[in-house]
Short mmCIF file of N, CA and C in Angstrom, two decimals:
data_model
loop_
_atom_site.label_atom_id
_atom_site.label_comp_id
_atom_site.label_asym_id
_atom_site.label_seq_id
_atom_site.Cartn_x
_atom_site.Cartn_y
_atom_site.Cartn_z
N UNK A 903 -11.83 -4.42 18.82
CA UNK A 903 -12.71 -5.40 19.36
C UNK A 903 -11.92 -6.56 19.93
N UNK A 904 -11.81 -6.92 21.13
CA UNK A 904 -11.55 -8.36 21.79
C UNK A 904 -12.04 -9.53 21.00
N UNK A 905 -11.28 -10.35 21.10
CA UNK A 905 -11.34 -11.80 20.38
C UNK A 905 -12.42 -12.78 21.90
N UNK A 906 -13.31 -12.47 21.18
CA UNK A 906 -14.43 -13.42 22.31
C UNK A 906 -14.58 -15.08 22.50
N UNK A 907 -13.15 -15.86 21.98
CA UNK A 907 -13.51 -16.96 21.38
C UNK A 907 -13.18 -17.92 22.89
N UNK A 908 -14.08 -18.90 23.23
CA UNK A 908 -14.73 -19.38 24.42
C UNK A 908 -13.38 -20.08 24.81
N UNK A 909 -12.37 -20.34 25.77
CA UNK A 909 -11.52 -21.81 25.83
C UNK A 909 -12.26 -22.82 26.23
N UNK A 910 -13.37 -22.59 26.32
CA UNK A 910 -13.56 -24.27 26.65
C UNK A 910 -14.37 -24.86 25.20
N UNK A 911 -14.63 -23.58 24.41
CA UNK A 911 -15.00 -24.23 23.24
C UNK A 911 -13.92 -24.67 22.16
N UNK A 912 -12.26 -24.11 22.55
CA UNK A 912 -11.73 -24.73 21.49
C UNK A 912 -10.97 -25.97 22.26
N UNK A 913 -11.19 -25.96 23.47
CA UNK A 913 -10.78 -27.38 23.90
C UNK A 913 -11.68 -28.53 23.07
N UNK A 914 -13.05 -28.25 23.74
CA UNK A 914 -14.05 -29.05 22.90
C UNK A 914 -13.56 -29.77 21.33
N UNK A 915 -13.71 -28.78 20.69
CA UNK A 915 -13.04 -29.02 19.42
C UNK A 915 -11.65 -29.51 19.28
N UNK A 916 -10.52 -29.32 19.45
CA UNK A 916 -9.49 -30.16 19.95
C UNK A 916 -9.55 -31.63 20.27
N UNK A 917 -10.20 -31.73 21.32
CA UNK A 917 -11.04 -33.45 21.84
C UNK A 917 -11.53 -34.02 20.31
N UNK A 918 -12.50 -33.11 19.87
CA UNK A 918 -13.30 -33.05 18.95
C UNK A 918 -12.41 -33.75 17.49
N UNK A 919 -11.56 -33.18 17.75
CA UNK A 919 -10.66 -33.15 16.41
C UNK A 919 -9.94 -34.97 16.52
N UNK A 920 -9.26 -34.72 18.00
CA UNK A 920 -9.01 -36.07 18.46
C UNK A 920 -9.37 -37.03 17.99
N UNK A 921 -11.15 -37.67 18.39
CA UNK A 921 -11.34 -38.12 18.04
C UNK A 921 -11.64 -38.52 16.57
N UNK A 922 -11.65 -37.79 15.97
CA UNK A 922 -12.07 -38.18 14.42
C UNK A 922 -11.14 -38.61 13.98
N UNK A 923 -9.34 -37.90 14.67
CA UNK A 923 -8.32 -38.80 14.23
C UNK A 923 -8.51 -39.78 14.21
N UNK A 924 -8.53 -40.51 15.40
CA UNK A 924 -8.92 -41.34 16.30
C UNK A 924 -9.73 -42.72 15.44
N UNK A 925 -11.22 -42.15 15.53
CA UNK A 925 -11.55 -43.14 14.35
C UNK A 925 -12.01 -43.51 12.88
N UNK A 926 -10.85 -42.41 12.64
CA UNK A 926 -10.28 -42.53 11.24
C UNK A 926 -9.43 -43.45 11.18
N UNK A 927 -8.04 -43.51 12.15
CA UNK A 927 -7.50 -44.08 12.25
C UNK A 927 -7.59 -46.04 12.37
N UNK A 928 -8.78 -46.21 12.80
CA UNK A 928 -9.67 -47.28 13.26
C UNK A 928 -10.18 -47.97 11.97
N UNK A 929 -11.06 -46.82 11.49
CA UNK A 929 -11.40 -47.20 10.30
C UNK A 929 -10.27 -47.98 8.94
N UNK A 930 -9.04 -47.02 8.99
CA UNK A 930 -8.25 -47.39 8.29
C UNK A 930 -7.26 -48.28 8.51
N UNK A 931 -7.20 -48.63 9.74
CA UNK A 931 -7.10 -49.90 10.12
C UNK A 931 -7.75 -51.17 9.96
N UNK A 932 -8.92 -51.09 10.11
CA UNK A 932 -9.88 -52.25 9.60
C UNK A 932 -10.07 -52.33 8.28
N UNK A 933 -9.77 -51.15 7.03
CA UNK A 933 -9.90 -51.39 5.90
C UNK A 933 -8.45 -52.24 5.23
N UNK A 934 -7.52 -51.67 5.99
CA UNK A 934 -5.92 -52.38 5.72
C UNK A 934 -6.35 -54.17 6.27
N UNK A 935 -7.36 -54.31 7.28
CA UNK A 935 -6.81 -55.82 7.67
C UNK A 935 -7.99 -56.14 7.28
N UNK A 936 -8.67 -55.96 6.15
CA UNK A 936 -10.00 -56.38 5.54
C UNK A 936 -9.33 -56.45 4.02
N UNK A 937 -8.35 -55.68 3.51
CA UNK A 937 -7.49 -56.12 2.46
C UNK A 937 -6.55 -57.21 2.57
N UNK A 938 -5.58 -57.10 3.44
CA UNK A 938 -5.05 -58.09 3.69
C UNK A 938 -5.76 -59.42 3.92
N UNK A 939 -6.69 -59.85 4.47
CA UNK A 939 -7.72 -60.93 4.55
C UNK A 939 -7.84 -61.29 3.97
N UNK A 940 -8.57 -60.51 2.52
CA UNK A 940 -8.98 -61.27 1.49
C UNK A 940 -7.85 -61.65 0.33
N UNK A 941 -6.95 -60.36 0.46
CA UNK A 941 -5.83 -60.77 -0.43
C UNK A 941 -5.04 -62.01 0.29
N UNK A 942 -5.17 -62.47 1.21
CA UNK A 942 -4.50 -64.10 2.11
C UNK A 942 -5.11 -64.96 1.34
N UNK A 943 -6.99 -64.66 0.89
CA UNK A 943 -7.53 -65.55 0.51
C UNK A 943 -7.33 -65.75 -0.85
N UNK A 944 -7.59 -64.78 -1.40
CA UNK A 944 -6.98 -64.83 -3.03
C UNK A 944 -5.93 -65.62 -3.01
N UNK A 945 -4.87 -65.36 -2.53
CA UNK A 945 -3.33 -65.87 -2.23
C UNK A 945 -3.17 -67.28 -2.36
N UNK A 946 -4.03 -67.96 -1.62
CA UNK A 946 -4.19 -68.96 -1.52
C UNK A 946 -4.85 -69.21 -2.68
N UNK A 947 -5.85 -69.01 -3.23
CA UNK A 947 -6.27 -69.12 -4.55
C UNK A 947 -5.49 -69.21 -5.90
N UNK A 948 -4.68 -68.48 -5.76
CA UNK A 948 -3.57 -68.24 -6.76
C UNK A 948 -2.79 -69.53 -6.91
N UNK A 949 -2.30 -69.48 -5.81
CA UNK A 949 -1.62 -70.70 -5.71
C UNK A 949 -1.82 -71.45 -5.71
N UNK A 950 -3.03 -72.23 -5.65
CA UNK A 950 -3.49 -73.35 -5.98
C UNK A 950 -3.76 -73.46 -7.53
N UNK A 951 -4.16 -72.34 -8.21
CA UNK A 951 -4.41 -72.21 -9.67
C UNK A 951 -2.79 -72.22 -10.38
N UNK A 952 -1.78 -71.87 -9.72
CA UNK A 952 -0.36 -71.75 -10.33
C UNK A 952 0.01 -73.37 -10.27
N UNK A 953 -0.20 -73.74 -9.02
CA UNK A 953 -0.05 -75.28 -8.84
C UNK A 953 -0.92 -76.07 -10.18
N UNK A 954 -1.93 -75.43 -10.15
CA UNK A 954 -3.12 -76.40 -11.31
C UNK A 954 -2.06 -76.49 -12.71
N UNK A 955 -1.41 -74.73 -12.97
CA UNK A 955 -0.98 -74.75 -14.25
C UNK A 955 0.24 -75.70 -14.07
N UNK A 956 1.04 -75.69 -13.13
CA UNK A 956 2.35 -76.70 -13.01
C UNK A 956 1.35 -77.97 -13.73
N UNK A 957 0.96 -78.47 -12.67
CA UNK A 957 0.71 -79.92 -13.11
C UNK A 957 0.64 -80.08 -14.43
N UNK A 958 -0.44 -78.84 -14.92
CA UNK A 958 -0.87 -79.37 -16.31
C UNK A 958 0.66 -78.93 -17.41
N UNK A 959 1.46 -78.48 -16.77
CA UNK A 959 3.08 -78.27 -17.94
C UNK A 959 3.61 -79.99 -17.65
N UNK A 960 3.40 -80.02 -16.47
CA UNK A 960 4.35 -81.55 -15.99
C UNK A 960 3.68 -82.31 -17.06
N UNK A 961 2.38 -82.44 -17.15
CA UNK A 961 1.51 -83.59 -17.48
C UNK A 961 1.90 -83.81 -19.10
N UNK A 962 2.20 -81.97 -19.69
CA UNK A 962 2.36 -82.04 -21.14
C UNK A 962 3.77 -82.60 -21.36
N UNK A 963 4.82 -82.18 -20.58
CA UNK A 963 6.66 -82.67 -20.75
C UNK A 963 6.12 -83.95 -20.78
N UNK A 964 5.63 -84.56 -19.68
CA UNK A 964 5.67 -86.13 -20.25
C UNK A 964 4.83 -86.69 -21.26
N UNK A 965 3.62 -86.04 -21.42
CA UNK A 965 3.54 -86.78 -22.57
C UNK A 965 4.44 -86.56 -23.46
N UNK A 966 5.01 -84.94 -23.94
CA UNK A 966 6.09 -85.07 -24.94
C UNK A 966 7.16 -85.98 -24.92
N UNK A 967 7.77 -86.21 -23.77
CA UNK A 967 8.82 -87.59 -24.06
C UNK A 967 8.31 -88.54 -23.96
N UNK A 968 7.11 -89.01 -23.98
CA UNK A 968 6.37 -90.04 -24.34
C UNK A 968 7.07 -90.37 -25.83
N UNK A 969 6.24 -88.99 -26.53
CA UNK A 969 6.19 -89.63 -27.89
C UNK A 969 7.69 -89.14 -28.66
N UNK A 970 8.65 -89.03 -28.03
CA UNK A 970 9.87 -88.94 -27.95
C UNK A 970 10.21 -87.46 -28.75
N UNK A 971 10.00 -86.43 -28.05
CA UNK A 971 10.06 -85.18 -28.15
C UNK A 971 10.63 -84.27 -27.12
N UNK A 972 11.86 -85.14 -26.72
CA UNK A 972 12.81 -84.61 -25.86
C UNK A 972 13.55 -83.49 -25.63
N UNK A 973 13.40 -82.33 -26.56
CA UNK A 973 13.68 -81.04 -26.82
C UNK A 973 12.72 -80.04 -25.52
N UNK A 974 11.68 -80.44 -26.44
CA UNK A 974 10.44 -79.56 -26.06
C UNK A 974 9.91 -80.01 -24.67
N UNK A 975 9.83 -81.45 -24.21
CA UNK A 975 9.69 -81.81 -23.51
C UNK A 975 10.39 -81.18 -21.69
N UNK A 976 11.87 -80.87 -22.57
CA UNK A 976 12.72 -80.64 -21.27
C UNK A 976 11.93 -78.94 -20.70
N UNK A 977 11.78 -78.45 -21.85
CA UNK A 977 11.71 -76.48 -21.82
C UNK A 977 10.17 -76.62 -21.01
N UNK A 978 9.07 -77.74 -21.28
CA UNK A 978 7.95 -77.49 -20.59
C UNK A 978 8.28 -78.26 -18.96
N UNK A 979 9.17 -79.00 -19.30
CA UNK A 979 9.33 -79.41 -17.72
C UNK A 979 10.09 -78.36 -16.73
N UNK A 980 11.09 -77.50 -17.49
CA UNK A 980 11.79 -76.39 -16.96
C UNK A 980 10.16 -75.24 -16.77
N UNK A 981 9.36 -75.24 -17.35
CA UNK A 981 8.28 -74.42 -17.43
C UNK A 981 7.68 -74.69 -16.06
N UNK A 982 7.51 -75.80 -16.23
CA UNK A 982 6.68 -76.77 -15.09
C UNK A 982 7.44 -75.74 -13.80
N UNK A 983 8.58 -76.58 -13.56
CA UNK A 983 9.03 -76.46 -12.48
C UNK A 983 9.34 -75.00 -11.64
N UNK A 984 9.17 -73.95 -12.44
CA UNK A 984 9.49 -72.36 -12.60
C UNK A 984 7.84 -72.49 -11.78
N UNK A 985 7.34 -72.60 -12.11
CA UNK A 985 5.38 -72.72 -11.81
C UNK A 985 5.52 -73.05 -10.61
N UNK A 986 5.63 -74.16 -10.69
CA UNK A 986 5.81 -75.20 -9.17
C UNK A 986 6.46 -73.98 -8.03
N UNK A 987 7.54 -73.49 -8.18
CA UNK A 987 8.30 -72.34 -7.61
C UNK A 987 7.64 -71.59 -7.24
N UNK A 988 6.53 -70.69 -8.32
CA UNK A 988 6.15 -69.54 -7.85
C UNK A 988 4.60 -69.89 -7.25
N UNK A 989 3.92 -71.12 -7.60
CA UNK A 989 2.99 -71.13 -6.75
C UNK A 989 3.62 -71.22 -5.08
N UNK A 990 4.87 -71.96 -4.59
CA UNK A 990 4.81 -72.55 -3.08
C UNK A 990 5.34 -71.06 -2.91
N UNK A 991 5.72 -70.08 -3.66
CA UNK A 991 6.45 -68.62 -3.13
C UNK A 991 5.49 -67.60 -2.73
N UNK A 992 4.47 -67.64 -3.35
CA UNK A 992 2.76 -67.02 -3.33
C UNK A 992 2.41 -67.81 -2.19
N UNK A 993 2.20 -68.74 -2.18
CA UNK A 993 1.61 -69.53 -0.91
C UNK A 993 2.26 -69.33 0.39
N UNK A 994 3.65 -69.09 0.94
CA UNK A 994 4.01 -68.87 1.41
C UNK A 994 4.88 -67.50 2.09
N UNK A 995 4.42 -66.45 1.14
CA UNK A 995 5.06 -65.07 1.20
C UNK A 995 3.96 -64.15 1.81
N UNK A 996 4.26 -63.40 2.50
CA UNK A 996 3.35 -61.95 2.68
C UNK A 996 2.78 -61.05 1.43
N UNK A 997 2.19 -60.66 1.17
CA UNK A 997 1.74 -59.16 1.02
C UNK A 997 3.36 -58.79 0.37
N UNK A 998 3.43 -57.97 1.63
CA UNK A 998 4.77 -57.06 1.27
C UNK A 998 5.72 -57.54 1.11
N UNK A 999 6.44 -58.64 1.31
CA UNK A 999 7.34 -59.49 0.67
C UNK A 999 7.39 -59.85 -0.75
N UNK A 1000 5.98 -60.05 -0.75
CA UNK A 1000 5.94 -60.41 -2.55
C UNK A 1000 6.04 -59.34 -3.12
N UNK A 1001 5.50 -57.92 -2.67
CA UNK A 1001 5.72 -56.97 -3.59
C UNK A 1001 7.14 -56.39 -3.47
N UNK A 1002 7.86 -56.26 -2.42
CA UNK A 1002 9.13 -55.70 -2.73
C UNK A 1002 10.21 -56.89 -3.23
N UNK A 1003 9.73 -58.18 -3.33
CA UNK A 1003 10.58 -59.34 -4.30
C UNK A 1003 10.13 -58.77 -6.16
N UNK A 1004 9.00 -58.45 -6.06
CA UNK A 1004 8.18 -58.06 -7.38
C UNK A 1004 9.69 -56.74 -7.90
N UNK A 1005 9.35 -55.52 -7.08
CA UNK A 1005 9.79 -54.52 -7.62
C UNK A 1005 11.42 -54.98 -7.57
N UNK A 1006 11.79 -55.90 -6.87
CA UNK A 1006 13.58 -56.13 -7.15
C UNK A 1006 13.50 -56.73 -8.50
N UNK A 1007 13.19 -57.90 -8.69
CA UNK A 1007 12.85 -58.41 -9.98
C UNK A 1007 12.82 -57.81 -10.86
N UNK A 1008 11.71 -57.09 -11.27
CA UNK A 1008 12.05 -55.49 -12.04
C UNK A 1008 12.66 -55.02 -12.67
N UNK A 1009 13.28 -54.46 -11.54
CA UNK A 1009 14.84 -53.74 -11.71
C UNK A 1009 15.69 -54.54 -12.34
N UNK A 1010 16.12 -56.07 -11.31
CA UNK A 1010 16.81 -56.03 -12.18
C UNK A 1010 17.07 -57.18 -13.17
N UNK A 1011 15.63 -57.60 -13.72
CA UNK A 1011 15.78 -58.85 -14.80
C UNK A 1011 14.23 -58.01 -15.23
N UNK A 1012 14.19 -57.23 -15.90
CA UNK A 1012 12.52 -56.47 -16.25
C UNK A 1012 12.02 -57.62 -18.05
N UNK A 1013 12.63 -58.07 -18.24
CA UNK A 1013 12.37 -58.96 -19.24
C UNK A 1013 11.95 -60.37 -19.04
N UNK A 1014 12.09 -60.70 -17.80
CA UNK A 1014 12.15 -62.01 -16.89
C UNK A 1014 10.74 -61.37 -16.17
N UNK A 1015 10.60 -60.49 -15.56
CA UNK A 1015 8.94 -59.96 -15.19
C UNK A 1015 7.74 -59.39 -15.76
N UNK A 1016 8.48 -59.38 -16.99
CA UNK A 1016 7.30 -59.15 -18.13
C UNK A 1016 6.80 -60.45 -18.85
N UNK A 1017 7.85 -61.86 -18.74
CA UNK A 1017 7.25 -62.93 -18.73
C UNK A 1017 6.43 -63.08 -17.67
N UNK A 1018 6.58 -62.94 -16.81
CA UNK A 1018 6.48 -63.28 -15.14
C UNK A 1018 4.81 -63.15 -15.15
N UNK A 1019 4.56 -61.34 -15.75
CA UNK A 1019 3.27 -61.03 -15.18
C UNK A 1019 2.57 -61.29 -16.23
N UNK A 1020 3.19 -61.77 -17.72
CA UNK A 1020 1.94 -62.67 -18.64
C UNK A 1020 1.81 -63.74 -17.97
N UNK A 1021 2.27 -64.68 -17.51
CA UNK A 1021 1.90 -65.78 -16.80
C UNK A 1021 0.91 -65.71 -15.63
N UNK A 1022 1.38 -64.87 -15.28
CA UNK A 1022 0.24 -64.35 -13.75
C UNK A 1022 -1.34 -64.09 -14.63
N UNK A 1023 -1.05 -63.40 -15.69
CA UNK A 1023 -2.14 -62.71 -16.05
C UNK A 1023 -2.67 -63.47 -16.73
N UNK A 1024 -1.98 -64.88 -17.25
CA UNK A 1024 -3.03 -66.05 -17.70
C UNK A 1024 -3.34 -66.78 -17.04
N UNK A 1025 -2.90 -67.05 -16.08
CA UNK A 1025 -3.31 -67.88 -14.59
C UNK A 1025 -4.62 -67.27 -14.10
N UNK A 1026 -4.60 -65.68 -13.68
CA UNK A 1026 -5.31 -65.23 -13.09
C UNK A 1026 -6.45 -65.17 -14.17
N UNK A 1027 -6.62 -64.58 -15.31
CA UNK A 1027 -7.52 -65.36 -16.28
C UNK A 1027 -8.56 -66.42 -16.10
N UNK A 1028 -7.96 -67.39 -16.70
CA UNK A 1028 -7.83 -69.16 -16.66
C UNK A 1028 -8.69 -68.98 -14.67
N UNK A 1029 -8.66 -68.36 -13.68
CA UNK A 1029 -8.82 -68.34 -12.44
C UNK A 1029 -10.35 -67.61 -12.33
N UNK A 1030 -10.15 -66.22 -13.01
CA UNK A 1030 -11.76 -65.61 -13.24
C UNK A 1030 -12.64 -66.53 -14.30
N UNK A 1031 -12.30 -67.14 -14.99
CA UNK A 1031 -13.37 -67.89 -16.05
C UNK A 1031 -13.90 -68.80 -15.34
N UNK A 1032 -12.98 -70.02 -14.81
CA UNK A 1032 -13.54 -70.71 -13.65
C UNK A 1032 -14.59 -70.65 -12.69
N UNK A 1033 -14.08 -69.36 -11.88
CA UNK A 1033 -14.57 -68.95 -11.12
C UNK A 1033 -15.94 -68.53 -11.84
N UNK A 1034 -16.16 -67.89 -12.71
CA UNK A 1034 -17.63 -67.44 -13.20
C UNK A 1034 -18.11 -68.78 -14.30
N UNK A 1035 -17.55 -69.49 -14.35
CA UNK A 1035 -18.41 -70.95 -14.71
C UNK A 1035 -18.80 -71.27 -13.70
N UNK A 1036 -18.01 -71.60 -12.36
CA UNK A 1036 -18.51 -72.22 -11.03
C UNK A 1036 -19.75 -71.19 -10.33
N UNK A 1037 -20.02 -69.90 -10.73
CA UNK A 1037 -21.39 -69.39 -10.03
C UNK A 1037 -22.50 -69.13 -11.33
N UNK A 1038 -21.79 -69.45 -12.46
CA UNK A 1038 -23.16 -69.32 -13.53
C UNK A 1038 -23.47 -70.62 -13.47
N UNK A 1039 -22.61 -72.12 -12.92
CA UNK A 1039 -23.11 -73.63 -12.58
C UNK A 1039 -24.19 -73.29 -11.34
N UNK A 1040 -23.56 -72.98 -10.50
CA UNK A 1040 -24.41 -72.70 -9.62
C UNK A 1040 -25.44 -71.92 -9.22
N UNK A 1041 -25.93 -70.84 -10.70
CA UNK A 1041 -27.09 -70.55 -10.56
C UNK A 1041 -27.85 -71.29 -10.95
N UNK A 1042 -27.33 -72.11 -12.01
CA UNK A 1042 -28.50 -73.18 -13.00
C UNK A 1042 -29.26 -73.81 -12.16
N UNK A 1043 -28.24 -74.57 -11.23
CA UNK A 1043 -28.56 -75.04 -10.11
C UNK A 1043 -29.73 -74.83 -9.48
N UNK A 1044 -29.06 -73.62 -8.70
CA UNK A 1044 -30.46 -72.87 -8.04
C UNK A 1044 -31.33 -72.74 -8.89
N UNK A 1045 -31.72 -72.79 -10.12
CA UNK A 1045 -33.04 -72.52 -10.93
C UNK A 1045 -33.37 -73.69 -11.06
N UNK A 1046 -32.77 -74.95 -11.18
CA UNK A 1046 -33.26 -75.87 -11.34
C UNK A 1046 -33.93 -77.00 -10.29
N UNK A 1047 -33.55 -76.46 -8.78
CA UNK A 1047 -33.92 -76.59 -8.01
C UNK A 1047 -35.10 -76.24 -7.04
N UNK A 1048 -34.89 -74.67 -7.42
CA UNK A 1048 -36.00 -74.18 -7.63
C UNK A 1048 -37.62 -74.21 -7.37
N UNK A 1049 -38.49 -74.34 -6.38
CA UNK A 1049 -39.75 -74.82 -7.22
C UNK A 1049 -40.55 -74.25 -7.80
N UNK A 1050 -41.25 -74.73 -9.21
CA UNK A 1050 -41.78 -73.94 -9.94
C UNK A 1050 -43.23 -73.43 -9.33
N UNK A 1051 -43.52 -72.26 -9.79
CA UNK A 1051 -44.69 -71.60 -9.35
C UNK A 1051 -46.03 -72.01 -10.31
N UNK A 1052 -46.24 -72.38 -11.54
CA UNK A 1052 -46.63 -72.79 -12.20
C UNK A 1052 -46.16 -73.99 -13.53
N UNK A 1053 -47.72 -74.10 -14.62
CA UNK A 1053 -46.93 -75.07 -15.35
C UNK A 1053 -46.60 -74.62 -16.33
N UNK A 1054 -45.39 -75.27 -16.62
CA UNK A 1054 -44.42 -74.67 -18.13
C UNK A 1054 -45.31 -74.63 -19.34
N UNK A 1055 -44.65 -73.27 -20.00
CA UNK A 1055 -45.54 -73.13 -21.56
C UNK A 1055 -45.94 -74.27 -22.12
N UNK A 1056 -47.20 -74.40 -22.98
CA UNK A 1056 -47.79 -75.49 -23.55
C UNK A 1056 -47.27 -75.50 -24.72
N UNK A 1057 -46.58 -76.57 -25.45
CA UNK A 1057 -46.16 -76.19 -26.74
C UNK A 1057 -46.94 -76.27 -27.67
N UNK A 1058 -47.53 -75.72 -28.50
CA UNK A 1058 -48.57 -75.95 -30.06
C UNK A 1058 -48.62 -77.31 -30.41
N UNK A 1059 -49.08 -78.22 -30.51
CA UNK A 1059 -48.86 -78.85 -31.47
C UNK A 1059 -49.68 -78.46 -32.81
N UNK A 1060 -49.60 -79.29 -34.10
CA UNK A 1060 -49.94 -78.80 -35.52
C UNK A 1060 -50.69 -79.75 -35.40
N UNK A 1061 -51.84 -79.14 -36.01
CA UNK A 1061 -53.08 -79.34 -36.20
C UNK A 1061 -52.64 -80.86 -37.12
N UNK A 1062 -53.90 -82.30 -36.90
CA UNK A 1062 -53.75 -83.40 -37.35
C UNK A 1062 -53.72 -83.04 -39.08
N UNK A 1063 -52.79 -84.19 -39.96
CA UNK A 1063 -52.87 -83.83 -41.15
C UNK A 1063 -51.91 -82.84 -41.61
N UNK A 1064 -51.92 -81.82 -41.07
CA UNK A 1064 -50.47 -80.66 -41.56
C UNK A 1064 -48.98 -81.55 -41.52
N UNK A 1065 -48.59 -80.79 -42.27
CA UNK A 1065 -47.25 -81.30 -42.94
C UNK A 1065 -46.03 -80.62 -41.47
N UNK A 1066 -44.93 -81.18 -41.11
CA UNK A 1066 -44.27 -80.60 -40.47
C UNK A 1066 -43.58 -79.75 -41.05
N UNK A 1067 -42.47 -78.67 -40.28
CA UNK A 1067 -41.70 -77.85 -40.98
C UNK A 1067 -40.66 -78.09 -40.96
N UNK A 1068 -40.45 -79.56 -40.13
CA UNK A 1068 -38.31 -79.64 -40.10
C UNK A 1068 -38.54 -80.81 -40.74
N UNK A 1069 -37.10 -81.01 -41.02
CA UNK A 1069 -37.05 -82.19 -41.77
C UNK A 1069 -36.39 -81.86 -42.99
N UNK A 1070 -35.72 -83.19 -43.49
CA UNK A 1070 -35.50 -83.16 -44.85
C UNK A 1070 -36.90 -84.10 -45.47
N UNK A 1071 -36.87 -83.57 -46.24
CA UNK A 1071 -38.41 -84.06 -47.17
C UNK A 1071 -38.03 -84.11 -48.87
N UNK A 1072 -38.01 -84.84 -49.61
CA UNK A 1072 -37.77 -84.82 -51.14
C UNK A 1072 -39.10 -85.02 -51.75
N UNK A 1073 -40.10 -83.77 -52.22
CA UNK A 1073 -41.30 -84.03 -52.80
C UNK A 1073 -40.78 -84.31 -54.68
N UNK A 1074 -41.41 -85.10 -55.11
CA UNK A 1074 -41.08 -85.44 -56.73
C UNK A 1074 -42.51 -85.02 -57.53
N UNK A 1075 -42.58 -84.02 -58.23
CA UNK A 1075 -43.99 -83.64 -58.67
C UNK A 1075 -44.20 -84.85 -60.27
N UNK A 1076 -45.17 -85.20 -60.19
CA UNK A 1076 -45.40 -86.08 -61.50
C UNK A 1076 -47.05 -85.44 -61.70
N UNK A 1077 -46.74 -85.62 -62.93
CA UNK A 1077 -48.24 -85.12 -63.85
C UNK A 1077 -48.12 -84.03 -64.53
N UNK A 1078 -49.52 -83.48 -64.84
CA UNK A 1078 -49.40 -82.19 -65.14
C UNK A 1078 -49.67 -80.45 -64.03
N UNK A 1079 -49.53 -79.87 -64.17
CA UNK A 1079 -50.05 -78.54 -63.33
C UNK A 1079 -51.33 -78.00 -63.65
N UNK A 1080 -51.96 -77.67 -63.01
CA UNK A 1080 -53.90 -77.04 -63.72
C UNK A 1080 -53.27 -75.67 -63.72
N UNK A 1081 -54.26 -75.74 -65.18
CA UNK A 1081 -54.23 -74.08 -65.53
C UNK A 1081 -54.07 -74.39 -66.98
N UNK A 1082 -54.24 -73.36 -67.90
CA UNK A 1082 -54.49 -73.03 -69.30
C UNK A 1082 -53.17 -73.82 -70.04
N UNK A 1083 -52.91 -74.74 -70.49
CA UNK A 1083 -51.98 -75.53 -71.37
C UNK A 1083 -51.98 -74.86 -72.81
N UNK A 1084 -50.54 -74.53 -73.52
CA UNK A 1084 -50.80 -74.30 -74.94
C UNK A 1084 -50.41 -75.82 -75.86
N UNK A 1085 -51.31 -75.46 -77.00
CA UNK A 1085 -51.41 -76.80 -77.29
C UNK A 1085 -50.02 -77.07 -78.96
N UNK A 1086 -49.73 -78.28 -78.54
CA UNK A 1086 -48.45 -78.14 -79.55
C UNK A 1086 -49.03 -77.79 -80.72
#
């Protein structure tokens, strides 16, 4: 039997094929510069939160040599300033710069980047808590802003004469109790 298969149908398909490279290729392009975007924005985020933690090491060294604790004082100002470093290095690095500075690091001080990425990872922390205080603030917000559709539950009050239930209260019983007494 002859092979009946059309050429202009596997051109078709070919084209066909083309394009899906095509905008696949597109697609995965816009997903790479839709990562990069937001990771710029994070980036910037970071670094402003690495900056936050500097300050707050600076703020502690001095008070420690305030109260003349000049030891400890120096190691949080050396802390400080390590911070200070890696926020303007984040702020100012690529993507891929930071990660192939990351994986040199690594290699070859891996005890120095296992400090590195607890710090990151309490920054970034300390960065999500924030961040979800600042939109659970800002829902309150919106609820409290809100306008209400009706009026708020009526609370009970207790009937006139009833005794309340909070409170400290000291009752002192004097007399006797009713009911059958035995007699001395």
């Amino acid at each position: 039997m002859p092979d009946q298969t059309n050429p202009s149908s596997e051109k078709t398909a070919a084209e066909l094929g083309e394009q899906v490279k095509e905008v696949g290729a597109k697609m995965v392009d816009a997903a790479r510069e839709k990562v990069r975007s937001g990771f710029e924005k994070q980036q910037r985020r970071a670094a402003d939160e690495i900056s936050g933690v500097a300050g707050a090491l600076k703020d502690a060294a001095d008070r420690l040599k305030s109260e003349d604790r000049g030891g400890t004082a120096h190691y949080v100002k050396a802390a400080a300033d390590q911070a200070a470093k890696l926020a303007d290095q984040v702020r100012d690095h690529g993507l891929d710069d930071l990660v192939s500075r990351a994986e040199g690091l690594a290699r070859r001080q891996p005890e120095l980047f296992v400090g590195g990425a607890l710090l990151a990872g309490v920054a970034i922390g300390r960065f999500l808590k924030a961040s979800s205080n600042r939109r659970r603030m800002a829902g309150d917000i919106d609820l409290a802003t809100r306008p209400r559709t009706g009026a708020p539950p009526a609370r009970p009050e207790p009937p006139v004469g009833d005794v309340p239930t909070t409170g400290n209260f000291d009752y002192t019983v004097t007399g006797t109790t009713p009911g059958p007494q035995a007699m001395p």
